[in-house]
Amino acid sequence: MAQKKFGPPWTKAAVAKEAKQYRGRTEFKLGSPGAHTAAKKNGWFDEVFRHMVTQQRPRGYWTKKRVAEEAKRYKTRGEFVEKNKSAYVIAHRNGWLEDVCAHMTRERRPHGFWTEGVIVQEAQKYQSRKEFKQGSSRAYAVALDGAYLDEVCAHMQELAKPKGYWTKKRILEQAEQYGTRSAFKRGSSKAYQAAQKLRILEEVCASLPLQSRPAGYWTKKRIQEEANNYTRRPDFKKGSSAAFSAAEKSGQMDEVCAHMEKTGHRYKRAIYAIEFEDRSVYVGLTYNYDKRFAAHRRGKSHAGKKLEKVPAEFVRFDEWMSIEEAAKEEARTIERYQKAGWEVLNIAKAGAVGSARRLWTYENVKAAAAKHKTVKEFKQKEPGAYSTANKKGWMAGVGKHLKRGVEHGKWSKEALAEIAKKYKTRNQFRIKNSNAYRAAYSKGLLDEVCIHMPKRASWTYENVKAAAAKHKMVKEFKQKEPGAYQTANKKGWMADVGKHLKRGTEHGKWSKEVLVKVASKYETRSEFKNNSKNAYDAAVTKGLLEEVCTHMPKRAKRRSR
C-alpha cells in the first residue's frame, strides 16, 4: 500500500503519477485513498484512469469456494482485507470468515508489549503525529498515557504553519493547484481562510470557477461509470452525492444501480437464520445484514452467546419485503425449521422489529389526523404523521376536517398589506408577526405587501464600516446591526471597521496585576477557567497564564504500567 501523502495537497500531476501504479480503480482507491479522493473532488477521473482496465465481476462471482481460494493467498486477516476487500466483505456478510480464515494467524501483542523503547522504534516509521496515530493507534495511546509522546515524536514534522505564514504570494501559489474554488476550500482550508481574512479571496480565486462541473456534466454514461464504483446504493449516495442526485432526477437510478446488491431500510426487512452445528437455529429479520450479524457476534443476544461456543453458519434469504410481510415470513420460516427437526432458539415473538420508526402509510396518517380537530393539535400530538402528510402532499386529503388557528380568509391580500404597513423592515415584520409573514410568503405576496420597506442592504466593506461608525460599543454594534456585525466577523474586517469600538470592560482591565489577583482565588487552572473564563482567556491571549498560575500545582504525569 502506498504511504499516505503529507505536506502539499494532491496536484493533478501527482495524482496521475500515483494512479499509474495501479491496474484498476478499486485497487487505486484502496491503495491510495488520498489521491483517489482528490481525483474525485476535482473531476480528474477520466484523465488519470485512462490506462486502467475496468474489471467488473458479475453478480454472484464470489462463491464460498472462490473466496476460500482467494483467502489462501494471505497470512493474516489484515492482509486479506487490504489486498482484496471485496472478497473479504462477501465472506464477512455470508458468515464464511471463520472458515476461509482458519489457516491465518492472529497477531496479538502480549500484555506490556508497548514499552517506551518499542514505541520509540514504532514512531520512527511515521512522519507526523497524525500518521502515527492512524497507523499504530495502540502505541500512540500508550505514549500519550505515559506522558512521553513529545519525546517519541520529536523527529516528526509539524504540520501546523507558524503565525503569519500565509502571505498573499503563498496563498496564490496554493490556489493555483486547484481547478475550482470549492476544491481550493476543501483541499487547503487554512490558505482559503487566510485569503478571507486578508480580503483577497476574490482576487486569488478570479480564475477558479465556482462549480466543479459544468451544467449537463452528469450524462448517463458518466453516472453509470461513477455508479460502477459502488456495490450498494447507500454507499453510492454517500460517496458521490452529485451523481446519485443526477440519477434520481433523470429517472435512471434503477438502471445504473442494477449491478448493486439490494439492501433494506427501516420499512423493508429480510429474513436470516443462524444455523448451529448441533441443529439448533435462531431466525430473525433485519434491514441490514452486516449490522445484525455483527451484533450477534458481540455476544449480547442469546444466539450471540452461543456463537462463542458452537460453530454456526449465517444464512441470508435476501428477499426484501414490508415489515408486516417480513413478520409473517419469519413465523413461517420458524415453522419450517421446527418441522425439519431443528431446535428453535427464538425467545421473542416472531415479527419483533426492535425500535424501528412507525411506517406512515396514507391510511395510518389519515387515521392519526382523524383523532384531532385542529392542525396545531395534529402537528403537536402526531409530528411524524404531520411531517409525512406535508412531505407527501396528503394534507389536503387527510386534513380537510382540521381547523386552522385563524378563521378562514383572514390572510387576504388586503389584510396582509394592512398588517405589513405597521413595520419598517421585513425582519421586523417577520419577528413581530410571524404568522402574517409566513402567510404572505406562502401566497407569494411578500414583495407586494412589503413594497414600502427598504431593500436589504448589501454588506460591502464600506457599508459595514459606515454601520460600525454609528456605534461606540461592540455590544451595541452587534445588537443594532447584526447583519453588519456578522459580515465583519466572517470576512475578517472587525479589526479595521471596529477599531474605535469599546469592549464591555474598561480599557486595561486585564492587566498583569489584575490577572494575578483573580487567579489567586483558585487552586487549579481548571477551576480558574470554569469560574472566570474572561480572565483566563485574557491570560492566555497575553501569554501570562504560566506566570499568574505559578501557585497552582502542575498536573501529574502518568507513567505506563
XYZ file of C-alpha atoms in Angstrom:
561
model
C 0.000 0.000 0.000
C 1.259 3.462 -0.825
C 2.248 5.644 2.069
C -0.144 8.456 2.934
C 0.829 11.769 1.481
C 1.601 14.563 3.936
C 2.541 18.152 3.237
C 1.291 19.756 -0.016
C -2.123 18.607 -1.320
C -2.553 16.293 -4.293
C -1.999 18.136 -7.561
C -3.289 16.786 -10.861
C 0.211 15.701 -11.934
C 0.875 13.966 -8.603
C -2.457 12.109 -8.782
C -1.780 10.957 -12.356
C 1.673 9.684 -11.365
C 0.219 7.859 -8.337
C -2.585 6.301 -10.415
C -0.103 4.730 -12.849
C 0.999 2.368 -10.061
C -2.426 0.654 -10.088
C -4.279 -1.519 -12.597
C -7.850 -0.750 -11.570
C -9.972 1.895 -9.854
C -10.773 -0.236 -6.823
C -7.104 -1.096 -6.320
C -6.233 2.611 -6.632
C -8.954 3.595 -4.113
C -7.735 1.074 -1.528
C -4.039 1.672 -2.135
C -4.029 5.462 -2.236
C -7.298 6.856 -0.829
C -5.967 10.427 -0.608
C -5.100 10.591 -4.310
C -8.384 8.872 -5.234
C -10.394 11.419 -3.219
C -8.510 14.326 -4.827
C -9.241 12.917 -8.298
C -12.933 12.540 -7.473
C -13.299 16.027 -5.970
C -11.572 17.757 -8.881
C -13.178 15.750 -11.711
C -9.897 14.199 -12.924
C -11.154 10.602 -13.127
C -11.373 10.331 -16.926
C -7.813 11.534 -17.432
C -5.959 9.723 -14.639
C -7.817 6.418 -15.244
C -7.184 6.153 -18.992
C -4.591 3.397 -18.587
C -6.784 1.346 -16.250
C -8.889 -1.618 -17.241
C -12.334 -1.636 -15.615
C -12.819 -5.034 -14.032
C -16.470 -5.591 -13.140
C -17.115 -9.086 -11.845
C -20.606 -10.489 -12.494
C -23.114 -10.656 -9.653
C -22.609 -13.823 -7.612
C -18.966 -14.244 -8.690
C -17.673 -14.585 -5.132
C -18.897 -18.038 -4.183
C -17.635 -19.637 -0.966
C -15.170 -21.767 -2.962
C -13.680 -18.753 -4.782
C -13.446 -16.733 -1.557
C -11.659 -19.641 0.167
C -9.152 -19.916 -2.711
C -8.518 -16.159 -2.567
C -8.086 -16.204 1.221
C -5.353 -18.895 0.959
C -3.078 -16.291 -0.638
C -2.872 -14.302 2.601
C -1.337 -14.983 6.003
C -3.415 -12.605 8.151
C -6.900 -11.088 8.053
C -5.391 -7.640 7.850
C -3.523 -8.560 4.661
C -6.686 -10.183 3.246
C -8.875 -7.096 3.747
C -6.115 -4.810 2.446
C -5.414 -6.780 -0.754
C -8.939 -7.918 -1.644
C -11.595 -6.053 0.245
C -14.439 -7.306 -1.996
C -13.805 -10.982 -1.225
C -13.322 -10.207 2.462
C -16.628 -8.292 2.690
C -18.534 -11.100 0.939
C -17.036 -13.623 3.371
C -17.971 -11.396 6.294
C -21.560 -10.915 5.091
C -22.176 -14.592 4.473
C -20.609 -15.811 7.704
C -17.759 -17.629 5.899
C -14.967 -15.646 7.531
C -14.091 -18.144 10.261
C -13.912 -20.995 7.730
C -11.901 -19.273 4.991
C -9.522 -17.633 7.502
C -8.917 -20.770 9.617
C -5.313 -21.078 8.329
C -4.431 -17.466 9.196
C -2.508 -16.370 12.266
C -3.811 -13.638 14.553
C -1.271 -11.113 15.741
C -1.895 -10.462 19.431
C 0.522 -8.366 21.461
C 1.334 -9.736 24.920
C 0.484 -7.575 27.950
C 3.190 -4.950 28.481
C 4.500 -5.244 24.894
C 4.450 -1.496 24.278
C 7.398 -0.330 26.363
C 8.887 3.110 25.798
C 11.761 1.658 23.750
C 9.444 -0.314 21.460
C 7.210 2.743 20.981
C 10.222 4.892 20.012
C 11.109 2.336 17.301
C 7.487 2.198 16.126
C 7.228 6.001 15.969
C 10.278 6.180 13.671
C 8.129 4.673 10.888
C 5.946 7.777 10.711
C 6.495 11.358 9.586
C 3.757 13.070 11.578
C 1.662 12.550 14.712
C -1.491 12.106 12.676
C 0.108 9.338 10.613
C 1.453 7.722 13.818
C -1.995 7.793 15.466
C -3.697 6.277 12.410
C -1.049 3.654 11.688
C -0.340 2.464 15.239
C -3.145 3.663 17.477
C -2.237 1.438 20.448
C 1.390 2.598 20.588
C 0.221 6.214 20.264
C -2.288 5.776 23.110
C 0.309 4.233 25.446
C 2.780 7.055 24.724
C 0.080 9.641 25.367
C -0.961 7.957 28.599
C 2.666 7.704 29.723
C 3.259 11.434 29.045
C 6.239 10.852 26.737
C 4.507 11.415 23.406
C 6.504 14.595 22.746
C 9.761 12.685 23.138
C 8.916 9.823 20.769
C 7.521 12.288 18.204
C 10.466 14.696 18.347
C 11.647 13.709 14.833
C 8.256 14.324 13.225
C 7.438 17.314 11.094
C 4.994 19.869 12.422
C 2.021 20.202 10.074
C 0.775 23.434 11.669
C 2.036 26.585 9.937
C 3.585 29.389 12.034
C 1.666 32.630 12.559
C 1.918 34.896 9.523
C 2.857 32.038 7.183
C 0.043 32.620 4.729
C 1.222 35.651 2.771
C -0.501 36.757 -0.433
C 2.200 35.105 -2.541
C 1.866 31.743 -0.773
C -1.934 31.834 -0.964
C -1.807 32.499 -4.731
C 0.641 29.606 -5.220
C -1.642 27.329 -3.219
C -4.794 28.360 -5.120
C -3.127 27.621 -8.484
C -3.010 23.919 -7.560
C -6.808 23.585 -7.695
C -9.292 23.541 -10.516
C -12.236 25.079 -8.666
C -12.938 27.378 -5.757
C -14.695 24.606 -3.819
C -11.706 22.279 -4.349
C -9.405 25.031 -3.021
C -11.620 25.472 0.056
C -11.683 21.720 0.780
C -8.063 20.962 -0.059
C -6.383 23.908 1.657
C -8.835 25.370 4.150
C -6.170 27.331 6.052
C -4.992 29.172 2.921
C -8.642 29.810 1.961
C -9.439 31.244 5.407
C -6.302 33.383 5.325
C -7.418 34.799 1.964
C -10.768 35.710 3.522
C -9.137 37.484 6.462
C -6.775 39.419 4.169
C -9.730 40.357 1.915
C -8.018 38.923 -1.179
C -10.250 35.884 -1.745
C -11.914 37.253 -4.878
C -8.510 38.144 -6.309
C -6.863 34.751 -5.728
C -9.982 32.897 -6.947
C -10.547 35.081 -10.005
C -9.562 32.275 -12.383
C -11.342 29.500 -10.445
C -14.934 28.609 -11.361
C -17.460 28.290 -8.520
C -18.827 24.929 -9.654
C -16.569 21.925 -10.067
C -18.616 20.573 -13.027
C -20.491 22.413 -15.781
C -24.241 22.071 -16.252
C -25.071 18.833 -18.060
C -21.866 17.133 -16.920
C -23.653 14.100 -15.484
C -24.581 12.236 -18.645
C -25.954 8.694 -18.459
C -22.517 7.286 -19.324
C -20.747 9.261 -16.575
C -23.390 8.374 -13.980
C -23.009 4.687 -14.857
C -19.203 4.860 -14.609
C -19.488 6.508 -11.199
C -22.121 4.016 -10.001
C -19.862 1.101 -11.000
C -17.512 2.112 -8.165
C -20.111 1.077 -5.576
C -21.886 -2.145 -4.606
C -24.688 -0.586 -2.512
C -26.959 2.404 -3.062
C -26.257 3.959 0.366
C -22.506 3.889 -0.448
C -23.198 5.449 -3.863
C -25.250 8.252 -2.271
C -22.604 8.937 0.371
C -19.574 8.672 -1.910
C -20.880 10.566 -4.931
C -23.950 12.588 -3.985
C -23.876 14.666 -7.204
C -24.037 11.586 -9.480
C -26.648 9.988 -7.224
C -28.833 13.115 -7.359
C -28.465 13.302 -11.153
C -29.547 9.654 -11.449
C -32.630 10.340 -9.313
C -33.651 13.445 -11.263
C -33.216 11.757 -14.662
C -35.075 8.598 -13.603
C -32.055 6.367 -14.319
C -31.499 5.132 -10.762
C -32.741 1.574 -11.210
C -30.792 1.145 -14.433
C -27.410 2.450 -13.206
C -27.762 0.547 -9.908
C -28.801 -2.763 -11.482
C -25.443 -4.358 -10.550
C -25.708 -3.330 -6.900
C -26.629 -5.534 -4.006
C -30.192 -4.998 -2.805
C -30.478 -3.677 0.734
C -33.321 -2.904 3.095
C -34.274 0.025 5.256
C -36.425 0.624 8.308
C -39.562 -0.201 6.306
C -38.113 -3.076 4.258
C -36.861 -6.210 6.017
C -35.421 -9.616 5.081
C -35.153 -12.936 6.919
C -31.913 -14.513 8.150
C -31.041 -17.589 10.182
C -28.092 -18.692 12.313
C -27.723 -22.454 11.921
C -25.628 -24.117 14.636
C -23.829 -27.435 14.225
C -25.978 -29.041 16.950
C -29.096 -28.446 14.745
C -30.350 -25.505 16.731
C -31.318 -22.346 14.874
C -32.107 -18.700 15.501
C -34.372 -16.940 12.964
C -34.655 -13.175 12.715
C -35.472 -10.289 10.412
C -33.305 -7.251 9.665
C -32.826 -4.299 7.330
C -29.020 -4.554 7.464
C -27.352 -7.979 7.436
C -23.891 -6.663 8.341
C -25.043 -4.758 11.419
C -27.275 -7.577 12.609
C -24.618 -10.263 12.227
C -22.054 -8.011 13.920
C -24.458 -7.515 16.850
C -24.817 -11.283 17.235
C -21.046 -11.760 17.123
C -20.604 -9.337 20.002
C -22.330 -11.964 22.124
C -25.065 -9.796 23.655
C -28.031 -11.810 22.337
C -28.990 -15.371 23.298
C -27.772 -16.658 19.920
C -24.660 -14.459 20.113
C -23.558 -16.027 23.396
C -23.939 -19.479 21.862
C -21.820 -18.382 18.863
C -18.821 -18.128 21.186
C -19.041 -21.847 21.932
C -20.712 -23.614 18.983
C -19.732 -23.208 15.271
C -22.548 -21.831 13.124
C -23.392 -20.607 9.639
C -25.212 -17.370 8.830
C -27.932 -17.859 6.206
C -29.274 -14.910 4.218
C -32.604 -15.226 2.408
C -32.132 -11.915 0.535
C -35.813 -11.259 -0.170
C -36.810 -7.768 0.943
C -40.418 -7.111 1.959
C -42.565 -4.820 4.086
C -42.357 -5.096 7.876
C -45.772 -6.735 8.035
C -44.888 -9.337 5.372
C -41.472 -9.945 6.941
C -43.083 -10.667 10.323
C -45.364 -13.283 8.733
C -42.476 -14.790 6.752
C -40.353 -15.055 9.910
C -43.136 -17.072 11.595
C -43.394 -19.344 8.533
C -39.596 -19.844 8.468
C -39.570 -20.811 12.158
C -42.362 -23.280 11.487
C -40.417 -24.848 8.591
C -37.312 -25.301 10.775
C -39.397 -26.891 13.535
C -40.971 -29.374 11.111
C -37.482 -30.284 9.884
C -36.455 -31.212 13.437
C -34.425 -28.091 14.390
C -34.452 -26.640 17.890
C -35.567 -23.006 17.583
C -33.731 -20.622 19.946
C -36.032 -17.610 19.465
C -37.361 -16.139 22.718
C -39.237 -13.082 21.405
C -42.407 -13.498 19.383
C -41.884 -13.769 15.620
C -42.060 -10.396 13.882
C -40.360 -8.267 16.556
C -38.671 -5.359 14.764
C -36.930 -3.567 17.617
C -37.069 0.217 17.765
C -37.807 0.952 14.119
C -39.856 4.051 13.392
C -43.553 3.714 12.650
C -44.440 3.307 8.981
C -46.625 6.254 7.990
C -48.786 4.963 5.140
C -51.637 7.080 3.781
C -54.139 5.093 5.855
C -52.077 5.449 9.064
C -51.666 9.201 8.565
C -55.387 9.634 7.849
C -56.296 7.667 10.994
C -53.918 9.769 13.090
C -55.316 13.030 11.689
C -58.880 11.881 12.400
C -58.157 11.942 16.152
C -57.657 15.717 16.165
C -59.729 18.814 15.459
C -57.092 21.432 14.595
C -53.906 21.500 12.544
C -51.944 22.744 15.538
C -53.101 19.842 17.707
C -52.320 17.326 14.920
C -48.832 18.791 14.484
C -48.063 18.711 18.225
C -49.508 15.271 19.026
C -48.513 13.417 15.843
C -45.365 15.134 14.473
C -44.345 12.103 12.398
C -47.734 11.799 10.695
C -47.967 15.578 10.206
C -44.479 15.745 8.642
C -45.257 12.819 6.317
C -48.581 14.356 5.263
C -46.869 17.599 4.252
C -43.919 15.874 2.602
C -46.118 13.513 0.545
C -48.730 16.156 -0.311
C -51.525 14.321 1.545
C -52.573 17.214 3.788
C -55.491 18.281 1.593
C -56.965 14.786 1.788
C -56.204 13.661 5.353
C -56.603 17.065 6.992
C -59.617 18.583 5.258
C -61.611 18.399 8.525
C -58.867 20.119 10.564
C -59.409 23.742 11.535
C -56.687 26.363 11.334
C -55.725 28.664 14.201
C -57.280 31.619 12.385
C -60.658 31.974 10.698
C -60.919 31.147 7.029
C -59.947 34.029 4.741
C -58.176 36.064 7.421
C -54.944 36.322 5.457
C -56.299 38.100 2.398
C -54.040 40.357 0.367
C -55.671 43.465 1.859
C -55.310 42.173 5.445
C -51.660 41.293 4.925
C -50.896 44.684 3.349
C -52.555 46.456 6.280
C -50.519 44.481 8.828
C -47.242 44.937 6.905
C -47.662 48.743 6.998
C -47.030 48.660 10.755
C -43.417 47.609 10.215
C -40.421 49.344 8.698
C -38.391 46.290 7.674
C -39.035 42.702 6.634
C -37.038 41.439 9.573
C -39.223 43.425 11.973
C -42.332 42.124 10.192
C -41.095 38.516 10.476
C -40.251 38.805 14.199
C -43.316 40.782 15.329
C -45.951 38.895 13.322
C -44.566 35.585 12.088
C -47.997 34.148 11.145
C -48.810 37.025 8.789
C -45.275 36.980 7.376
C -45.479 33.236 6.625
C -48.895 33.655 5.053
C -47.588 36.425 2.777
C -44.604 34.274 1.843
C -46.744 31.169 1.158
C -49.202 33.114 -1.038
C -46.360 34.779 -2.988
C -47.417 38.240 -1.787
C -44.375 39.145 0.286
C -42.741 41.514 -2.214
C -46.061 43.229 -2.865
C -47.070 43.842 0.765
C -43.504 44.877 1.709
C -43.040 47.315 -1.175
C -42.812 50.280 1.225
C -39.884 48.687 3.100
C -36.258 49.390 2.201
C -34.454 46.559 0.431
C -31.900 44.554 2.386
C -28.510 46.247 2.458
C -25.614 44.630 0.633
C -22.897 44.407 3.267
C -19.840 45.621 1.401
C -16.747 46.710 3.314
C -17.808 50.371 3.036
C -21.376 49.659 4.235
C -20.152 47.638 7.211
C -17.653 50.365 8.146
C -20.396 53.032 7.938
C -22.711 50.915 10.110
C -19.996 50.360 12.726
C -19.211 54.090 12.820
C -22.685 54.777 14.256
C -21.901 52.917 17.476
C -19.478 53.241 20.386
C -19.538 49.711 21.841
C -19.089 46.268 20.284
C -22.193 45.059 22.127
C -24.277 47.931 20.726
C -22.982 47.288 17.177
C -23.865 43.569 17.495
C -27.391 44.250 18.785
C -28.348 47.098 16.434
C -26.625 45.878 13.257
C -26.480 42.048 13.468
C -26.049 41.644 9.704
C -23.117 44.063 9.521
C -21.572 42.584 12.679
C -21.742 39.022 11.356
C -20.317 40.035 7.992
C -17.440 41.896 9.675
C -16.510 38.815 11.695
C -16.969 36.389 8.810
C -14.869 38.444 6.387
C -12.203 39.318 8.967
C -12.910 43.071 8.800
C -13.554 43.614 12.515
C -10.032 44.787 13.305
C -10.416 47.666 10.815
C -14.080 48.649 10.941
C -14.369 48.199 14.711
C -11.077 49.625 15.985
C -12.942 52.558 17.569
C -15.463 50.291 19.335
C -15.048 49.702 23.036
C -15.491 46.355 24.713
C -17.723 45.656 27.709
C -14.822 46.173 30.147
C -12.820 49.310 30.665
C -9.519 49.663 28.826
C -6.645 47.924 30.565
C -8.855 45.950 32.959
C -6.959 42.722 32.428
C -3.543 43.974 33.433
C -0.979 41.541 34.827
C -1.705 42.661 38.398
C -5.460 42.172 37.987
C -4.979 38.716 36.444
C -2.675 37.626 39.290
C -5.251 38.807 41.818
C -8.107 36.944 40.095
C -6.053 33.754 39.619
C -5.068 33.739 43.320
C -8.691 32.907 44.205
C -8.404 29.473 42.611
C -6.377 26.363 43.402
C -6.267 24.796 39.936
C -6.255 26.001 36.328
C -9.459 24.118 35.641
C -11.208 25.953 38.489
C -9.798 29.270 37.220
C -11.044 28.587 33.674
C -14.539 27.454 34.744
C -15.190 30.281 37.220
C -13.523 33.242 35.496
C -13.375 32.456 31.802
C -12.800 36.061 30.649
C -9.771 36.478 32.911
C -8.447 33.043 31.923
C -8.798 33.847 28.195
C -7.111 37.211 28.703
C -4.177 35.497 30.475
C -3.831 33.027 27.572
C -4.028 35.792 24.956
C -1.419 37.938 26.718
C 0.894 34.961 27.307
C 0.683 35.390 31.104
C -1.024 32.116 32.003
C 2.103 30.381 33.329
C 3.072 33.422 35.364
C -0.313 34.022 37.025
C -0.793 30.300 37.768
C 2.596 29.649 39.446
C 0.888 28.935 42.781
C -1.217 26.170 41.254
C 0.013 22.546 41.313
C 1.084 21.168 37.944
C -0.814 18.222 36.512
C 0.845 14.960 37.470
C 2.283 12.919 34.608
C 1.089 9.339 34.396
C 3.534 6.576 33.611
C 2.713 3.381 31.733
C 2.141 0.388 33.883
